[in-house]
């Protein structure tokens, strides 16, 4: 089996981008636009900042195509760029300057998951309070713990991938996650 | 077995159990332990409840102009963005198969076929082999719409490692990013 055959599909697409294939870039953008923006949104908790950072991620993917080496999964490389940008943004305080309110357009998902599809005012209020508590609890985590939880819970990434993104060992990621979840369980225990 | 909570090196074991990622034999062994360990039971219940709480934070919709802004920046004054040639517009990525089988283009093809059908039926003699004109048009439109429907539900599967010919596959069956 050749090296190319062993590569994951996305890495093969990225190698085609490196060779100048625009169709492959469009495919990668289409596949990862949503996951990257959602990850960044949960990291910085501001929609416009998240989308601005996501633009930067995909610009860097294109501009860095010449140096791309498929030594790891494409998603590892992609989320490493996204995580670094998010952490830098948090340190610059960009997201805080534009902190969104809970009832803003990006306050949560597409809608409430209630059986009759027509939530009462009370249900909406309960949902918003619950969502705000989740957001606050995650926002209070240290940057690395936050990134690890988001990649593990929402992106369903493996420990080995998270470790490569964060530049630490796999046992360190497990320990990071264990502490982060312990903290979240404590903060959100009353919601159970 | 040793209690995983008391051993930091097995910190991931309980998380994997809650995420249903453990092998069946390890799952069975851990469940036997949990039967007599209140701490592990409490961890499991707390973690499952936490994940249900985190599920409340759903994804948000992406702004409609995201791609336009991105390509604008890539093609901007200092951009060296991906130039989309007529070739790549038509044939897409070598790994994705022809772009002309993606949903927008079949619609255009369908329109061309309908128009062609109408032009044929507008011949001066107005004759259409043995069928009333309205019936033929309706049938053509129906066929074209069915074709369009079918095409829009199908995508090309990428070539395999040996470069074997692509075959049709539902979009959901395309390879995932993570194993
Ligand atoms: Zn135990």
mmCIF file of C-alpha atoms and ligand atoms in Angstrom:
data_model
loop_
_atom_site.group_PDB
_atom_site.id
_atom_site.type_symbol
_atom_site.label_atom_id
_atom_site.label_comp_id
_atom_site.label_asym_id
_atom_site.label_seq_id
_atom_site.Cartn_x
_atom_site.Cartn_y
_atom_site.Cartn_z
ATOM 1 C CA UNK A 1 0.000 0.000 0.000
ATOM 2 C CA UNK A 2 1.426 3.355 -1.015
ATOM 3 C CA UNK A 3 1.662 6.400 1.194
ATOM 4 C CA UNK A 4 -1.161 8.153 -0.652
ATOM 5 C CA UNK A 5 -3.492 5.202 -0.196
ATOM 6 C CA UNK A 6 -2.992 5.321 3.557
ATOM 7 C CA UNK A 7 -3.937 9.005 3.773
ATOM 8 C CA UNK A 8 -7.364 10.023 4.883
ATOM 9 C CA UNK A 9 -9.694 11.425 2.261
ATOM 10 C CA UNK A 10 -9.355 15.022 3.472
ATOM 11 C CA UNK A 11 -5.574 14.857 3.424
ATOM 12 C CA UNK A 12 -5.747 13.679 -0.167
ATOM 13 C CA UNK A 13 -8.024 16.603 -0.985
ATOM 14 C CA UNK A 14 -5.566 18.966 0.697
ATOM 15 C CA UNK A 15 -2.710 17.563 -1.375
ATOM 16 C CA UNK A 16 -4.774 18.359 -4.467
ATOM 17 C CA UNK A 17 -5.284 21.904 -3.155
ATOM 18 C CA UNK A 18 -1.506 22.070 -2.803
ATOM 19 C CA UNK A 19 -1.298 21.127 -6.481
ATOM 20 C CA UNK A 20 -3.623 23.999 -7.365
ATOM 21 C CA UNK A 21 -6.998 22.266 -7.484
ATOM 22 C CA UNK A 22 -9.694 24.770 -6.518
ATOM 23 C CA UNK A 23 -12.506 22.209 -6.537
ATOM 24 C CA UNK A 24 -10.870 20.332 -3.667
ATOM 25 C CA UNK A 25 -10.555 23.538 -1.644
ATOM 26 C CA UNK A 26 -14.276 24.188 -2.149
ATOM 27 C CA UNK A 27 -15.058 20.655 -0.965
ATOM 28 C CA UNK A 28 -12.998 21.053 2.215
ATOM 29 C CA UNK A 29 -14.584 24.428 2.893
ATOM 30 C CA UNK A 30 -18.041 22.981 2.406
ATOM 31 C CA UNK A 31 -17.342 20.081 4.746
ATOM 32 C CA UNK A 32 -15.632 21.977 7.569
ATOM 33 C CA UNK A 33 -17.147 25.452 7.445
ATOM 34 C CA UNK A 34 -19.834 24.487 9.973
ATOM 35 C CA UNK A 35 -17.703 22.481 12.442
ATOM 36 C CA UNK A 36 -14.978 25.155 12.504
ATOM 37 C CA UNK A 37 -17.407 28.035 13.063
ATOM 38 C CA UNK A 38 -19.324 26.124 15.741
ATOM 39 C CA UNK A 39 -16.107 25.238 17.545
ATOM 40 C CA UNK A 40 -14.874 28.833 17.404
ATOM 41 C CA UNK A 41 -18.251 30.160 18.481
ATOM 42 C CA UNK A 42 -18.223 27.963 21.575
ATOM 43 C CA UNK A 43 -14.639 28.997 22.281
ATOM 44 C CA UNK A 44 -15.103 32.779 21.997
ATOM 45 C CA UNK A 45 -18.901 32.877 22.503
ATOM 46 C CA UNK A 46 -19.454 35.598 19.940
ATOM 47 C CA UNK A 47 -20.827 34.902 16.476
ATOM 48 C CA UNK A 48 -19.209 37.706 14.509
ATOM 49 C CA UNK A 49 -15.797 37.103 16.112
ATOM 50 C CA UNK A 50 -16.180 33.346 15.514
ATOM 51 C CA UNK A 51 -16.931 33.867 11.825
ATOM 52 C CA UNK A 52 -14.079 36.325 11.454
ATOM 53 C CA UNK A 53 -11.713 33.788 13.003
ATOM 54 C CA UNK A 54 -13.121 31.037 10.780
ATOM 55 C CA UNK A 55 -12.378 33.212 7.735
ATOM 56 C CA UNK A 56 -8.816 33.475 8.980
ATOM 57 C CA UNK A 57 -8.643 29.687 9.455
ATOM 58 C CA UNK A 58 -9.659 28.988 5.861
ATOM 59 C CA UNK A 59 -7.401 31.760 4.538
ATOM 60 C CA UNK A 60 -4.502 30.139 6.389
ATOM 61 C CA UNK A 61 -5.437 26.714 5.060
ATOM 62 C CA UNK A 62 -5.190 28.078 1.539
ATOM 63 C CA UNK A 63 -2.092 30.180 2.100
ATOM 64 C CA UNK A 64 -0.379 27.357 3.948
ATOM 65 C CA UNK A 65 -1.117 24.790 1.246
ATOM 66 C CA UNK A 66 2.435 24.928 -0.071
ATOM 67 C CA UNK A 67 3.827 23.779 3.267
ATOM 68 C CA UNK A 68 1.129 21.203 3.951
ATOM 69 C CA UNK A 69 2.508 17.786 4.844
ATOM 70 C CA UNK A 70 0.000 15.038 5.580
ATOM 71 C CA UNK A 71 1.789 13.785 8.687
ATOM 72 C CA UNK A 72 -1.475 13.845 10.665
ATOM 73 C CA UNK A 73 -5.172 13.899 9.902
ATOM 74 C CA UNK A 74 -6.340 16.982 8.051
ATOM 75 C CA UNK A 75 -8.776 17.789 10.872
ATOM 76 C CA UNK A 76 -5.913 17.835 13.369
ATOM 77 C CA UNK A 77 -4.124 20.496 11.319
ATOM 78 C CA UNK A 78 -7.378 22.428 10.782
ATOM 79 C CA UNK A 79 -8.345 22.474 14.459
ATOM 80 C CA UNK A 80 -4.820 23.341 15.515
ATOM 81 C CA UNK A 81 -5.076 26.516 13.422
ATOM 82 C CA UNK A 82 -8.569 27.210 14.791
ATOM 83 C CA UNK A 83 -7.564 26.594 18.417
ATOM 84 C CA UNK A 84 -4.487 28.831 18.202
ATOM 85 C CA UNK A 85 -6.531 31.632 16.679
ATOM 86 C CA UNK A 86 -9.267 31.266 19.302
ATOM 87 C CA UNK A 87 -6.827 31.275 22.210
ATOM 88 C CA UNK A 88 -5.031 34.338 20.821
ATOM 89 C CA UNK A 89 -8.379 36.074 20.352
ATOM 90 C CA UNK A 90 -9.378 35.301 23.941
ATOM 91 C CA UNK A 91 -6.066 36.646 25.187
ATOM 92 C CA UNK A 92 -6.552 39.822 23.134
ATOM 93 C CA UNK A 93 -10.018 40.152 24.656
ATOM 94 C CA UNK A 94 -11.643 40.644 21.221
ATOM 95 C CA UNK A 95 -14.605 38.455 22.033
ATOM 96 C CA UNK A 96 -15.300 40.139 25.347
ATOM 97 C CA UNK A 97 -15.513 43.571 23.720
ATOM 98 C CA UNK A 98 -18.452 42.319 21.682
ATOM 99 C CA UNK A 99 -19.954 39.932 24.219
ATOM 100 C CA UNK A 100 -23.315 38.791 22.973
ATOM 101 C CA UNK A 101 -26.426 38.801 25.025
ATOM 102 C CA UNK A 102 -28.244 35.574 25.644
ATOM 103 C CA UNK A 103 -31.224 36.603 23.544
ATOM 104 C CA UNK A 104 -29.066 37.661 20.589
ATOM 105 C CA UNK A 105 -29.326 35.996 17.198
ATOM 106 C CA UNK A 106 -26.635 33.477 18.058
ATOM 107 C CA UNK A 107 -27.852 32.718 21.533
ATOM 108 C CA UNK A 108 -28.066 29.047 20.798
ATOM 109 C CA UNK A 109 -29.214 26.582 18.236
ATOM 110 C CA UNK A 110 -31.864 26.686 15.604
ATOM 111 C CA UNK A 111 -34.689 26.280 18.075
ATOM 112 C CA UNK A 112 -36.000 24.600 21.153
ATOM 113 C CA UNK A 113 -36.383 20.871 21.131
ATOM 114 C CA UNK A 114 -39.831 20.670 22.629
ATOM 115 C CA UNK A 115 -42.374 18.113 21.522
ATOM 116 C CA UNK A 116 -45.203 20.388 20.371
ATOM 117 C CA UNK A 117 -42.817 22.746 18.457
ATOM 118 C CA UNK A 118 -44.559 25.718 20.034
ATOM 119 C CA UNK A 119 -42.753 26.391 23.306
ATOM 120 C CA UNK A 120 -44.508 28.375 25.950
ATOM 121 C CA UNK A 121 -42.963 31.570 27.264
ATOM 122 C CA UNK A 122 -41.982 29.687 30.401
ATOM 123 C CA UNK A 123 -40.232 26.951 28.420
ATOM 124 C CA UNK A 124 -38.329 29.562 26.425
ATOM 125 C CA UNK A 125 -37.237 31.246 29.636
ATOM 126 C CA UNK A 126 -36.142 27.963 31.229
ATOM 127 C CA UNK A 127 -34.205 27.043 28.080
ATOM 128 C CA UNK A 128 -32.438 30.401 27.970
ATOM 129 C CA UNK A 129 -31.469 30.239 31.610
ATOM 130 C CA UNK A 130 -30.168 26.700 31.121
ATOM 131 C CA UNK A 131 -28.225 27.665 28.013
ATOM 132 C CA UNK A 132 -26.697 30.677 29.711
ATOM 133 C CA UNK A 133 -25.537 28.499 32.599
ATOM 134 C CA UNK A 134 -23.906 26.064 30.165
ATOM 135 C CA UNK A 135 -22.205 28.920 28.321
ATOM 136 C CA UNK A 136 -20.974 30.487 31.523
ATOM 137 C CA UNK A 137 -19.696 27.186 32.884
ATOM 138 C CA UNK A 138 -17.697 26.508 29.718
ATOM 139 C CA UNK A 139 -16.456 30.103 29.530
ATOM 140 C CA UNK A 140 -15.018 29.753 33.023
ATOM 141 C CA UNK A 141 -12.827 26.815 32.043
ATOM 142 C CA UNK A 142 -9.155 27.553 31.330
ATOM 143 C CA UNK A 143 -8.506 27.877 27.567
ATOM 144 C CA UNK A 144 -6.935 24.456 27.045
ATOM 145 C CA UNK A 145 -9.564 22.643 29.094
ATOM 146 C CA UNK A 146 -12.280 24.500 27.186
ATOM 147 C CA UNK A 147 -10.792 23.586 23.800
ATOM 148 C CA UNK A 148 -10.365 19.960 24.899
ATOM 149 C CA UNK A 149 -13.980 19.666 26.083
ATOM 150 C CA UNK A 150 -15.351 21.262 22.901
ATOM 151 C CA UNK A 151 -13.311 18.989 20.655
ATOM 152 C CA UNK A 152 -14.208 15.911 22.710
ATOM 153 C CA UNK A 153 -17.894 16.578 23.311
ATOM 154 C CA UNK A 154 -19.050 18.448 20.219
ATOM 155 C CA UNK A 155 -16.533 17.435 17.535
ATOM 156 C CA UNK A 156 -16.143 13.874 18.867
ATOM 157 C CA UNK A 157 -12.404 13.920 18.264
ATOM 158 C CA UNK A 158 -10.167 11.168 19.569
ATOM 159 C CA UNK A 159 -7.740 11.725 22.460
ATOM 160 C CA UNK A 160 -4.781 11.340 20.099
ATOM 161 C CA UNK A 161 -6.101 14.059 17.801
ATOM 162 C CA UNK A 162 -6.872 16.440 20.669
ATOM 163 C CA UNK A 163 -3.380 15.803 21.995
ATOM 164 C CA UNK A 164 -1.816 16.787 18.673
ATOM 165 C CA UNK A 165 -3.998 19.891 18.409
ATOM 166 C CA UNK A 166 -3.055 21.038 21.908
ATOM 167 C CA UNK A 167 0.547 19.915 21.678
ATOM 168 C CA UNK A 168 0.488 17.594 24.665
ATOM 169 C CA UNK A 169 0.499 13.876 25.391
ATOM 170 C CA UNK A 170 -2.555 11.634 25.258
ATOM 171 C CA UNK A 171 -2.520 10.950 29.037
ATOM 172 C CA UNK A 172 -2.304 14.724 29.576
ATOM 173 C CA UNK A 173 -5.434 15.193 27.456
ATOM 174 C CA UNK A 174 -7.296 12.546 29.448
ATOM 175 C CA UNK A 175 -6.296 14.218 32.665
ATOM 176 C CA UNK A 176 -7.252 17.640 31.233
ATOM 177 C CA UNK A 177 -10.664 16.346 30.221
ATOM 178 C CA UNK A 178 -11.195 14.572 33.523
ATOM 179 C CA UNK A 179 -10.554 17.789 35.449
ATOM 180 C CA UNK A 180 -12.635 19.898 33.056
ATOM 181 C CA UNK A 181 -15.649 17.594 33.226
ATOM 182 C CA UNK A 182 -15.321 17.348 36.994
ATOM 183 C CA UNK A 183 -15.491 21.118 37.172
ATOM 184 C CA UNK A 184 -18.483 21.278 34.798
ATOM 185 C CA UNK A 185 -20.321 18.550 36.701
ATOM 186 C CA UNK A 186 -19.943 20.607 39.839
ATOM 187 C CA UNK A 187 -21.126 23.836 38.220
ATOM 188 C CA UNK A 188 -24.062 22.311 36.384
ATOM 189 C CA UNK A 189 -25.099 19.631 38.877
ATOM 190 C CA UNK A 190 -28.315 21.476 39.745
ATOM 191 C CA UNK A 191 -29.483 21.197 36.129
ATOM 192 C CA UNK A 192 -29.539 17.398 36.122
ATOM 193 C CA UNK B 1 -10.463 -4.465 38.654
ATOM 194 C CA UNK B 2 -8.952 -1.357 40.245
ATOM 195 C CA UNK B 3 -11.299 1.556 40.711
ATOM 196 C CA UNK B 4 -10.615 3.867 37.720
ATOM 197 C CA UNK B 5 -11.397 7.005 39.728
ATOM 198 C CA UNK B 6 -8.550 6.248 42.089
ATOM 199 C CA UNK B 7 -6.031 5.788 39.271
ATOM 200 C CA UNK B 8 -5.278 8.885 37.156
ATOM 201 C CA UNK B 9 -3.798 6.749 34.356
ATOM 202 C CA UNK B 10 -7.224 5.262 33.696
ATOM 203 C CA UNK B 11 -8.991 8.608 33.743
ATOM 204 C CA UNK B 12 -10.271 8.140 30.208
ATOM 205 C CA UNK B 13 -11.849 4.782 30.938
ATOM 206 C CA UNK B 14 -14.973 6.110 32.626
ATOM 207 C CA UNK B 15 -15.378 8.871 30.008
ATOM 208 C CA UNK B 16 -15.134 6.298 27.248
ATOM 209 C CA UNK B 17 -17.654 4.139 29.068
ATOM 210 C CA UNK B 18 -20.106 7.046 29.259
ATOM 211 C CA UNK B 19 -19.453 7.761 25.572
ATOM 212 C CA UNK B 20 -20.062 4.063 24.735
ATOM 213 C CA UNK B 21 -16.638 3.778 23.166
ATOM 214 C CA UNK B 22 -15.320 0.813 25.132
ATOM 215 C CA UNK B 23 -14.977 -2.706 23.797
ATOM 216 C CA UNK B 24 -17.728 -5.080 24.996
ATOM 217 C CA UNK B 25 -15.430 -7.032 27.349
ATOM 218 C CA UNK B 26 -14.073 -3.869 28.988
ATOM 219 C CA UNK B 27 -17.619 -2.527 29.285
ATOM 220 C CA UNK B 28 -18.739 -5.708 31.011
ATOM 221 C CA UNK B 29 -15.763 -5.620 33.400
ATOM 222 C CA UNK B 30 -16.416 -1.971 34.295
ATOM 223 C CA UNK B 31 -20.120 -2.604 34.810
ATOM 224 C CA UNK B 32 -19.298 -5.435 37.224
ATOM 225 C CA UNK B 33 -17.079 -3.022 39.151
ATOM 226 C CA UNK B 34 -19.754 -0.335 39.136
ATOM 227 C CA UNK B 35 -22.201 -2.757 40.688
ATOM 228 C CA UNK B 36 -20.237 -2.417 43.917
ATOM 229 C CA UNK B 37 -18.609 1.014 43.585
ATOM 230 C CA UNK B 38 -20.759 3.991 44.523
ATOM 231 C CA UNK B 39 -18.115 6.501 43.371
ATOM 232 C CA UNK B 40 -17.993 5.127 39.832
ATOM 233 C CA UNK B 41 -21.791 4.956 39.732
ATOM 234 C CA UNK B 42 -21.987 8.589 40.802
ATOM 235 C CA UNK B 43 -19.420 9.540 38.151
ATOM 236 C CA UNK B 44 -21.399 7.761 35.443
ATOM 237 C CA UNK B 45 -24.709 9.361 36.436
ATOM 238 C CA UNK B 46 -23.155 12.807 36.788
ATOM 239 C CA UNK B 47 -21.297 12.604 33.465
ATOM 240 C CA UNK B 48 -24.346 11.412 31.534
ATOM 241 C CA UNK B 49 -26.392 14.247 33.052
ATOM 242 C CA UNK B 50 -23.657 16.737 32.187
ATOM 243 C CA UNK B 51 -23.566 15.666 28.552
ATOM 244 C CA UNK B 52 -27.346 16.023 28.366
ATOM 245 C CA UNK B 53 -26.972 19.566 29.701
ATOM 246 C CA UNK B 54 -24.234 20.369 27.179
ATOM 247 C CA UNK B 55 -26.494 19.122 24.390
ATOM 248 C CA UNK B 56 -28.703 22.129 25.079
ATOM 249 C CA UNK B 57 -26.066 24.281 23.381
ATOM 250 C CA UNK B 58 -26.881 23.581 19.789
ATOM 251 C CA UNK B 59 -25.033 24.751 16.720
ATOM 252 C CA UNK B 60 -25.963 28.090 15.240
ATOM 253 C CA UNK B 61 -26.586 28.788 11.567
ATOM 254 C CA UNK B 62 -23.664 30.076 9.528
ATOM 255 C CA UNK B 63 -24.066 33.507 7.903
ATOM 256 C CA UNK B 64 -25.214 33.298 4.303
ATOM 257 C CA UNK B 65 -22.368 35.446 2.974
ATOM 258 C CA UNK B 66 -19.548 33.515 4.639
ATOM 259 C CA UNK B 67 -18.164 31.913 1.457
ATOM 260 C CA UNK B 68 -18.587 35.117 -0.575
ATOM 261 C CA UNK B 69 -16.572 37.058 2.000
ATOM 262 C CA UNK B 70 -13.906 34.376 2.118
ATOM 263 C CA UNK B 71 -13.483 34.148 -1.651
ATOM 264 C CA UNK B 72 -13.538 37.950 -1.766
ATOM 265 C CA UNK B 73 -10.560 38.014 0.577
ATOM 266 C CA UNK B 74 -8.801 35.231 -1.277
ATOM 267 C CA UNK B 75 -9.229 37.061 -4.579
ATOM 268 C CA UNK B 76 -8.704 40.525 -3.064
ATOM 269 C CA UNK B 77 -5.910 42.958 -4.009
ATOM 270 C CA UNK B 78 -3.300 40.845 -2.262
ATOM 271 C CA UNK B 79 -5.071 37.530 -2.609
ATOM 272 C CA UNK B 80 -3.850 34.566 -4.561
ATOM 273 C CA UNK B 81 -7.054 32.624 -4.095
ATOM 274 C CA UNK B 82 -8.058 29.488 -5.935
ATOM 275 C CA UNK B 83 -8.948 30.474 -9.486
ATOM 276 C CA UNK B 84 -12.008 28.564 -10.517
ATOM 277 C CA UNK B 85 -11.482 27.551 -14.109
ATOM 278 C CA UNK B 86 -14.268 26.378 -16.411
ATOM 279 C CA UNK B 87 -12.630 22.961 -16.137
ATOM 280 C CA UNK B 88 -12.873 22.729 -12.321
ATOM 281 C CA UNK B 89 -16.375 24.259 -12.338
ATOM 282 C CA UNK B 90 -17.473 21.464 -14.642
ATOM 283 C CA UNK B 91 -15.443 18.554 -13.373
ATOM 284 C CA UNK B 92 -15.028 19.495 -9.678
ATOM 285 C CA UNK B 93 -12.332 17.788 -7.641
ATOM 286 C CA UNK B 94 -10.603 14.686 -8.984
ATOM 287 C CA UNK B 95 -11.627 13.007 -5.727
ATOM 288 C CA UNK B 96 -15.246 14.118 -5.754
ATOM 289 C CA UNK B 97 -16.253 13.227 -9.279
ATOM 290 C CA UNK B 98 -17.854 15.454 -11.872
ATOM 291 C CA UNK B 99 -19.373 18.676 -10.622
ATOM 292 C CA UNK B 100 -22.032 18.432 -13.287
ATOM 293 C CA UNK B 101 -23.756 15.765 -11.211
ATOM 294 C CA UNK B 102 -24.182 18.094 -8.273
ATOM 295 C CA UNK B 103 -27.692 19.462 -7.711
ATOM 296 C CA UNK B 104 -27.567 22.898 -9.411
ATOM 297 C CA UNK B 105 -26.320 21.692 -12.732
ATOM 298 C CA UNK B 106 -28.943 18.970 -13.284
ATOM 299 C CA UNK B 107 -31.542 21.698 -12.837
ATOM 300 C CA UNK B 108 -29.963 23.656 -15.681
ATOM 301 C CA UNK B 109 -29.780 20.483 -17.767
ATOM 302 C CA UNK B 110 -33.411 19.777 -16.993
ATOM 303 C CA UNK B 111 -34.377 23.255 -18.218
ATOM 304 C CA UNK B 112 -32.403 22.749 -21.445
ATOM 305 C CA UNK B 113 -34.114 19.405 -22.046
ATOM 306 C CA UNK B 114 -37.574 20.888 -21.422
ATOM 307 C CA UNK B 115 -36.816 23.793 -23.759
ATOM 308 C CA UNK B 116 -35.476 21.432 -26.400
ATOM 309 C CA UNK B 117 -38.607 19.343 -26.080
ATOM 310 C CA UNK B 118 -40.817 22.397 -26.528
ATOM 311 C CA UNK B 119 -38.853 23.523 -29.594
ATOM 312 C CA UNK B 120 -39.183 20.099 -31.170
ATOM 313 C CA UNK B 121 -42.921 20.183 -30.588
ATOM 314 C CA UNK B 122 -43.155 23.645 -32.142
ATOM 315 C CA UNK B 123 -42.286 22.325 -35.603
ATOM 316 C CA UNK B 124 -44.523 23.838 -38.312
ATOM 317 C CA UNK B 125 -46.302 20.560 -38.997
ATOM 318 C CA UNK B 126 -47.029 20.208 -35.274
ATOM 319 C CA UNK B 127 -46.871 16.425 -35.561
ATOM 320 C CA UNK B 128 -45.582 14.336 -32.708
ATOM 321 C CA UNK B 129 -45.527 10.684 -33.561
ATOM 322 C CA UNK B 130 -48.882 9.367 -32.620
ATOM 323 C CA UNK B 131 -49.453 11.294 -29.358
ATOM 324 C CA UNK B 132 -51.304 14.496 -28.556
ATOM 325 C CA UNK B 133 -48.902 17.402 -27.984
ATOM 326 C CA UNK B 134 -50.034 18.198 -24.411
ATOM 327 C CA UNK B 135 -49.670 14.597 -23.312
ATOM 328 C CA UNK B 136 -46.120 14.401 -24.695
ATOM 329 C CA UNK B 137 -45.096 17.649 -22.997
ATOM 330 C CA UNK B 138 -46.479 16.534 -19.669
ATOM 331 C CA UNK B 139 -44.657 13.244 -19.963
ATOM 332 C CA UNK B 140 -41.386 14.992 -20.861
ATOM 333 C CA UNK B 141 -41.652 17.355 -17.935
ATOM 334 C CA UNK B 142 -42.492 14.515 -15.589
ATOM 335 C CA UNK B 143 -39.540 12.452 -16.806
ATOM 336 C CA UNK B 144 -37.140 15.361 -16.542
ATOM 337 C CA UNK B 145 -38.300 16.181 -13.033
ATOM 338 C CA UNK B 146 -37.933 12.558 -11.977
ATOM 339 C CA UNK B 147 -34.411 12.482 -13.426
ATOM 340 C CA UNK B 148 -33.567 15.681 -11.648
ATOM 341 C CA UNK B 149 -34.931 14.312 -8.409
ATOM 342 C CA UNK B 150 -32.842 11.186 -8.732
ATOM 343 C CA UNK B 151 -29.666 13.042 -9.687
ATOM 344 C CA UNK B 152 -29.964 15.493 -6.837
ATOM 345 C CA UNK B 153 -30.068 12.606 -4.374
ATOM 346 C CA UNK B 154 -26.885 11.077 -5.670
ATOM 347 C CA UNK B 155 -23.257 11.979 -5.323
ATOM 348 C CA UNK B 156 -20.076 10.472 -6.692
ATOM 349 C CA UNK B 157 -17.994 8.433 -4.353
ATOM 350 C CA UNK B 158 -14.292 9.260 -4.581
ATOM 351 C CA UNK B 159 -11.961 6.967 -6.426
ATOM 352 C CA UNK B 160 -10.541 4.281 -4.229
ATOM 353 C CA UNK B 161 -6.891 3.776 -3.484
ATOM 354 C CA UNK B 162 -6.338 1.717 -6.597
ATOM 355 C CA UNK B 163 -7.871 4.407 -8.772
ATOM 356 C CA UNK B 164 -10.815 2.186 -9.661
ATOM 357 C CA UNK B 165 -13.782 3.819 -11.322
ATOM 358 C CA UNK B 166 -16.106 5.820 -9.114
ATOM 359 C CA UNK B 167 -19.620 4.665 -8.359
ATOM 360 C CA UNK B 168 -22.726 6.357 -7.142
ATOM 361 C CA UNK B 169 -23.340 6.468 -3.420
ATOM 362 C CA UNK B 170 -25.629 8.422 -1.136
ATOM 363 C CA UNK B 171 -23.988 11.498 0.396
ATOM 364 C CA UNK B 172 -24.292 10.027 3.887
ATOM 365 C CA UNK B 173 -22.031 7.164 2.887
ATOM 366 C CA UNK B 174 -19.111 9.451 2.022
ATOM 367 C CA UNK B 175 -16.018 8.973 4.178
ATOM 368 C CA UNK B 176 -16.001 10.788 7.492
ATOM 369 C CA UNK B 177 -13.228 13.105 8.560
ATOM 370 C CA UNK B 178 -12.464 11.182 11.679
ATOM 371 C CA UNK B 179 -12.156 7.508 11.983
HETATM 372 ZN ZN1 LIG C 1 -14.922 2.655 41.289
#
